[in-house]
Amino acid sequence: MRNQRGAVTAEAAMVIPMLAGFTVALVFLVNVGIVQVRSLDAAREAARMVARGDSIGSARAIAQRVASPGATVRIMKGSRSVKVQVAVLVSGPGGLLRGNLGQLTARAEAAMEPSA
């Protein structure tokens, strides 16, 4: 039987970086999910506010507060409905990747209330 000294160390040296990378990727994906949910909540809240007669400015301010920092809120008011789009640029986890990875977009639409 050969000498097995150092085998565990070599295996750990290979596995630990892979586990760390997996953990970073998992945390990043959870964060992307949270950003998407916050964007959708912001779009829905702004659409409801405008549909019930609140001003577009106050609805935009609330949507930007609910959404992630740096979100872009677009509100389109028609005669029968209001459409809101919230867009957020996604960057790499912890600044590991340069530039933006893409854009998350959430949309909501609400029918205008008769009193509005």
PDB file of C-alpha atoms in Angstrom:
ATOM      1  CA  MET A   1       0.000   0.000   0.000  1.00  0.00           C
ATOM      2  CA  ARG A   2       1.344   3.395  -0.999  1.00  0.00           C
ATOM      3  CA  ASN A   3       1.754   6.291   1.366  1.00  0.00           C
ATOM      4  CA  GLN A   4      -1.498   8.339   1.464  1.00  0.00           C
ATOM      5  CA  ARG A   5      -0.065  11.292   3.340  1.00  0.00           C
ATOM      6  CA  GLY A   6      -1.179  14.589   1.837  1.00  0.00           C
ATOM      7  CA  ALA A   7      -4.069  13.094  -0.149  1.00  0.00           C
ATOM      8  CA  VAL A   8      -6.698  14.786   2.018  1.00  0.00           C
ATOM      9  CA  THR A   9      -4.881  18.099   1.740  1.00  0.00           C
ATOM     10  CA  ALA A  10      -4.759  17.863  -2.045  1.00  0.00           C
ATOM     11  CA  GLU A  11      -8.444  16.954  -2.248  1.00  0.00           C
ATOM     12  CA  ALA A  12      -9.405  19.817   0.062  1.00  0.00           C
ATOM     13  CA  ALA A  13      -7.293  22.220  -1.979  1.00  0.00           C
ATOM     14  CA  MET A  14      -9.385  21.317  -5.014  1.00  0.00           C
ATOM     15  CA  VAL A  15     -12.822  21.167  -3.383  1.00  0.00           C
ATOM     16  CA  ILE A  16     -12.775  24.288  -1.178  1.00  0.00           C
ATOM     17  CA  PRO A  17     -12.412  26.802  -4.063  1.00  0.00           C
ATOM     18  CA  MET A  18     -15.225  25.046  -5.937  1.00  0.00           C
ATOM     19  CA  LEU A  19     -17.482  25.259  -2.866  1.00  0.00           C
ATOM     20  CA  ALA A  20     -16.615  28.937  -2.432  1.00  0.00           C
ATOM     21  CA  GLY A  21     -17.459  29.640  -6.079  1.00  0.00           C
ATOM     22  CA  PHE A  22     -20.724  27.730  -5.774  1.00  0.00           C
ATOM     23  CA  THR A  23     -21.628  29.725  -2.657  1.00  0.00           C
ATOM     24  CA  VAL A  24     -20.905  33.056  -4.372  1.00  0.00           C
ATOM     25  CA  ALA A  25     -22.996  32.024  -7.390  1.00  0.00           C
ATOM     26  CA  LEU A  26     -25.875  30.917  -5.161  1.00  0.00           C
ATOM     27  CA  VAL A  27     -25.861  34.173  -3.182  1.00  0.00           C
ATOM     28  CA  PHE A  28     -25.766  36.120  -6.469  1.00  0.00           C
ATOM     29  CA  LEU A  29     -28.780  34.249  -7.851  1.00  0.00           C
ATOM     30  CA  VAL A  30     -30.748  34.809  -4.648  1.00  0.00           C
ATOM     31  CA  ASN A  31     -29.905  38.514  -4.872  1.00  0.00           C
ATOM     32  CA  VAL A  32     -31.093  38.650  -8.494  1.00  0.00           C
ATOM     33  CA  GLY A  33     -34.369  37.072  -7.384  1.00  0.00           C
ATOM     34  CA  ILE A  34     -34.783  39.673  -4.649  1.00  0.00           C
ATOM     35  CA  VAL A  35     -34.131  42.502  -7.126  1.00  0.00           C
ATOM     36  CA  GLN A  36     -36.754  41.050  -9.495  1.00  0.00           C
ATOM     37  CA  VAL A  37     -39.379  40.795  -6.738  1.00  0.00           C
ATOM     38  CA  ARG A  38     -38.658  44.341  -5.537  1.00  0.00           C
ATOM     39  CA  SER A  39     -38.987  45.633  -9.108  1.00  0.00           C
ATOM     40  CA  LEU A  40     -42.300  43.858  -9.588  1.00  0.00           C
ATOM     41  CA  ASP A  41     -43.603  45.218  -6.272  1.00  0.00           C
ATOM     42  CA  ALA A  42     -42.546  48.728  -7.288  1.00  0.00           C
ATOM     43  CA  ALA A  43     -44.289  48.464 -10.669  1.00  0.00           C
ATOM     44  CA  ARG A  44     -47.500  47.158  -9.110  1.00  0.00           C
ATOM     45  CA  GLU A  45     -47.560  49.822  -6.416  1.00  0.00           C
ATOM     46  CA  ALA A  46     -46.993  52.654  -8.913  1.00  0.00           C
ATOM     47  CA  ALA A  47     -49.689  51.296 -11.255  1.00  0.00           C
ATOM     48  CA  ARG A  48     -52.195  51.092  -8.382  1.00  0.00           C
ATOM     49  CA  MET A  49     -51.392  54.617  -7.226  1.00  0.00           C
ATOM     50  CA  VAL A  50     -51.867  56.208 -10.647  1.00  0.00           C
ATOM     51  CA  ALA A  51     -55.001  54.125 -11.333  1.00  0.00           C
ATOM     52  CA  ARG A  52     -56.675  55.427  -8.191  1.00  0.00           C
ATOM     53  CA  GLY A  53     -55.846  59.052  -9.027  1.00  0.00           C
ATOM     54  CA  ASP A  54     -52.504  59.833  -7.357  1.00  0.00           C
ATOM     55  CA  SER A  55     -50.007  61.936  -9.285  1.00  0.00           C
ATOM     56  CA  ILE A  56     -47.438  60.329 -11.553  1.00  0.00           C
ATOM     57  CA  GLY A  57     -44.641  62.081  -9.668  1.00  0.00           C
ATOM     58  CA  SER A  58     -45.619  60.629  -6.303  1.00  0.00           C
ATOM     59  CA  ALA A  59     -46.100  57.174  -7.845  1.00  0.00           C
ATOM     60  CA  ARG A  60     -42.643  57.362  -9.440  1.00  0.00           C
ATOM     61  CA  ALA A  61     -41.095  58.437  -6.121  1.00  0.00           C
ATOM     62  CA  ILE A  62     -42.686  55.500  -4.274  1.00  0.00           C
ATOM     63  CA  ALA A  63     -41.660  53.059  -7.016  1.00  0.00           C
ATOM     64  CA  GLN A  64     -38.060  54.236  -6.901  1.00  0.00           C
ATOM     65  CA  ARG A  65     -38.040  53.868  -3.119  1.00  0.00           C
ATOM     66  CA  VAL A  66     -39.445  50.302  -3.296  1.00  0.00           C
ATOM     67  CA  ALA A  67     -37.236  49.179  -6.195  1.00  0.00           C
ATOM     68  CA  SER A  68     -33.514  48.560  -5.953  1.00  0.00           C
ATOM     69  CA  PRO A  69     -31.167  51.561  -6.112  1.00  0.00           C
ATOM     70  CA  GLY A  70     -30.568  52.773  -9.657  1.00  0.00           C
ATOM     71  CA  ALA A  71     -33.901  51.512 -10.978  1.00  0.00           C
ATOM     72  CA  THR A  72     -35.547  53.295 -13.888  1.00  0.00           C
ATOM     73  CA  VAL A  73     -39.311  53.780 -13.589  1.00  0.00           C
ATOM     74  CA  ARG A  74     -41.416  54.455 -16.695  1.00  0.00           C
ATOM     75  CA  ILE A  75     -45.124  55.278 -16.303  1.00  0.00           C
ATOM     76  CA  MET A  76     -47.503  55.401 -19.284  1.00  0.00           C
ATOM     77  CA  LYS A  77     -50.984  56.652 -18.452  1.00  0.00           C
ATOM     78  CA  GLY A  78     -53.803  56.106 -20.913  1.00  0.00           C
ATOM     79  CA  SER A  79     -57.496  56.883 -20.760  1.00  0.00           C
ATOM     80  CA  ARG A  80     -58.458  53.396 -19.546  1.00  0.00           C
ATOM     81  CA  SER A  81     -55.304  51.966 -18.005  1.00  0.00           C
ATOM     82  CA  VAL A  82     -51.851  52.756 -16.687  1.00  0.00           C
ATOM     83  CA  LYS A  83     -48.735  50.750 -17.493  1.00  0.00           C
ATOM     84  CA  VAL A  84     -45.573  50.857 -15.404  1.00  0.00           C
ATOM     85  CA  GLN A  85     -42.170  49.425 -16.267  1.00  0.00           C
ATOM     86  CA  VAL A  86     -39.307  49.189 -13.775  1.00  0.00           C
ATOM     87  CA  ALA A  87     -35.849  48.320 -15.108  1.00  0.00           C
ATOM     88  CA  VAL A  88     -32.691  47.560 -13.108  1.00  0.00           C
ATOM     89  CA  LEU A  89     -29.198  46.864 -14.418  1.00  0.00           C
ATOM     90  CA  VAL A  90     -27.591  43.754 -12.903  1.00  0.00           C
ATOM     91  CA  SER A  91     -23.866  43.721 -12.237  1.00  0.00           C
ATOM     92  CA  GLY A  92     -21.625  40.858 -11.205  1.00  0.00           C
ATOM     93  CA  PRO A  93     -21.493  39.519  -7.660  1.00  0.00           C
ATOM     94  CA  GLY A  94     -19.344  41.701  -5.448  1.00  0.00           C
ATOM     95  CA  GLY A  95     -17.786  43.462  -8.418  1.00  0.00           C
ATOM     96  CA  LEU A  96     -16.085  40.250  -9.562  1.00  0.00           C
ATOM     97  CA  LEU A  97     -17.206  40.680 -13.147  1.00  0.00           C
ATOM     98  CA  ARG A  98     -16.799  43.948 -14.971  1.00  0.00           C
ATOM     99  CA  GLY A  99     -19.696  45.727 -16.561  1.00  0.00           C
ATOM    100  CA  ASN A 100     -23.370  44.911 -16.441  1.00  0.00           C
ATOM    101  CA  LEU A 101     -24.644  41.390 -16.936  1.00  0.00           C
ATOM    102  CA  GLY A 102     -28.035  42.456 -18.175  1.00  0.00           C
ATOM    103  CA  GLN A 103     -31.224  44.212 -17.270  1.00  0.00           C
ATOM    104  CA  LEU A 104     -34.148  42.951 -15.204  1.00  0.00           C
ATOM    105  CA  THR A 105     -37.509  44.374 -16.204  1.00  0.00           C
ATOM    106  CA  ALA A 106     -40.812  44.203 -14.366  1.00  0.00           C
ATOM    107  CA  ARG A 107     -44.121  45.402 -15.795  1.00  0.00           C
ATOM    108  CA  ALA A 108     -47.527  46.040 -14.284  1.00  0.00           C
ATOM    109  CA  GLU A 109     -50.818  47.324 -15.637  1.00  0.00           C
ATOM    110  CA  ALA A 110     -53.901  48.557 -13.815  1.00  0.00           C
ATOM    111  CA  ALA A 111     -57.288  49.722 -15.035  1.00  0.00           C
ATOM    112  CA  MET A 112     -58.121  53.337 -14.260  1.00  0.00           C
ATOM    113  CA  GLU A 113     -60.741  53.663 -11.542  1.00  0.00           C
ATOM    114  CA  PRO A 114     -63.903  55.575 -12.502  1.00  0.00           C
ATOM    115  CA  SER A 115     -63.293  58.260  -9.877  1.00  0.00           C
ATOM    116  CA  ALA A 116     -59.724  58.942 -11.065  1.00  0.00           C
TER     117      ALA A 116
END
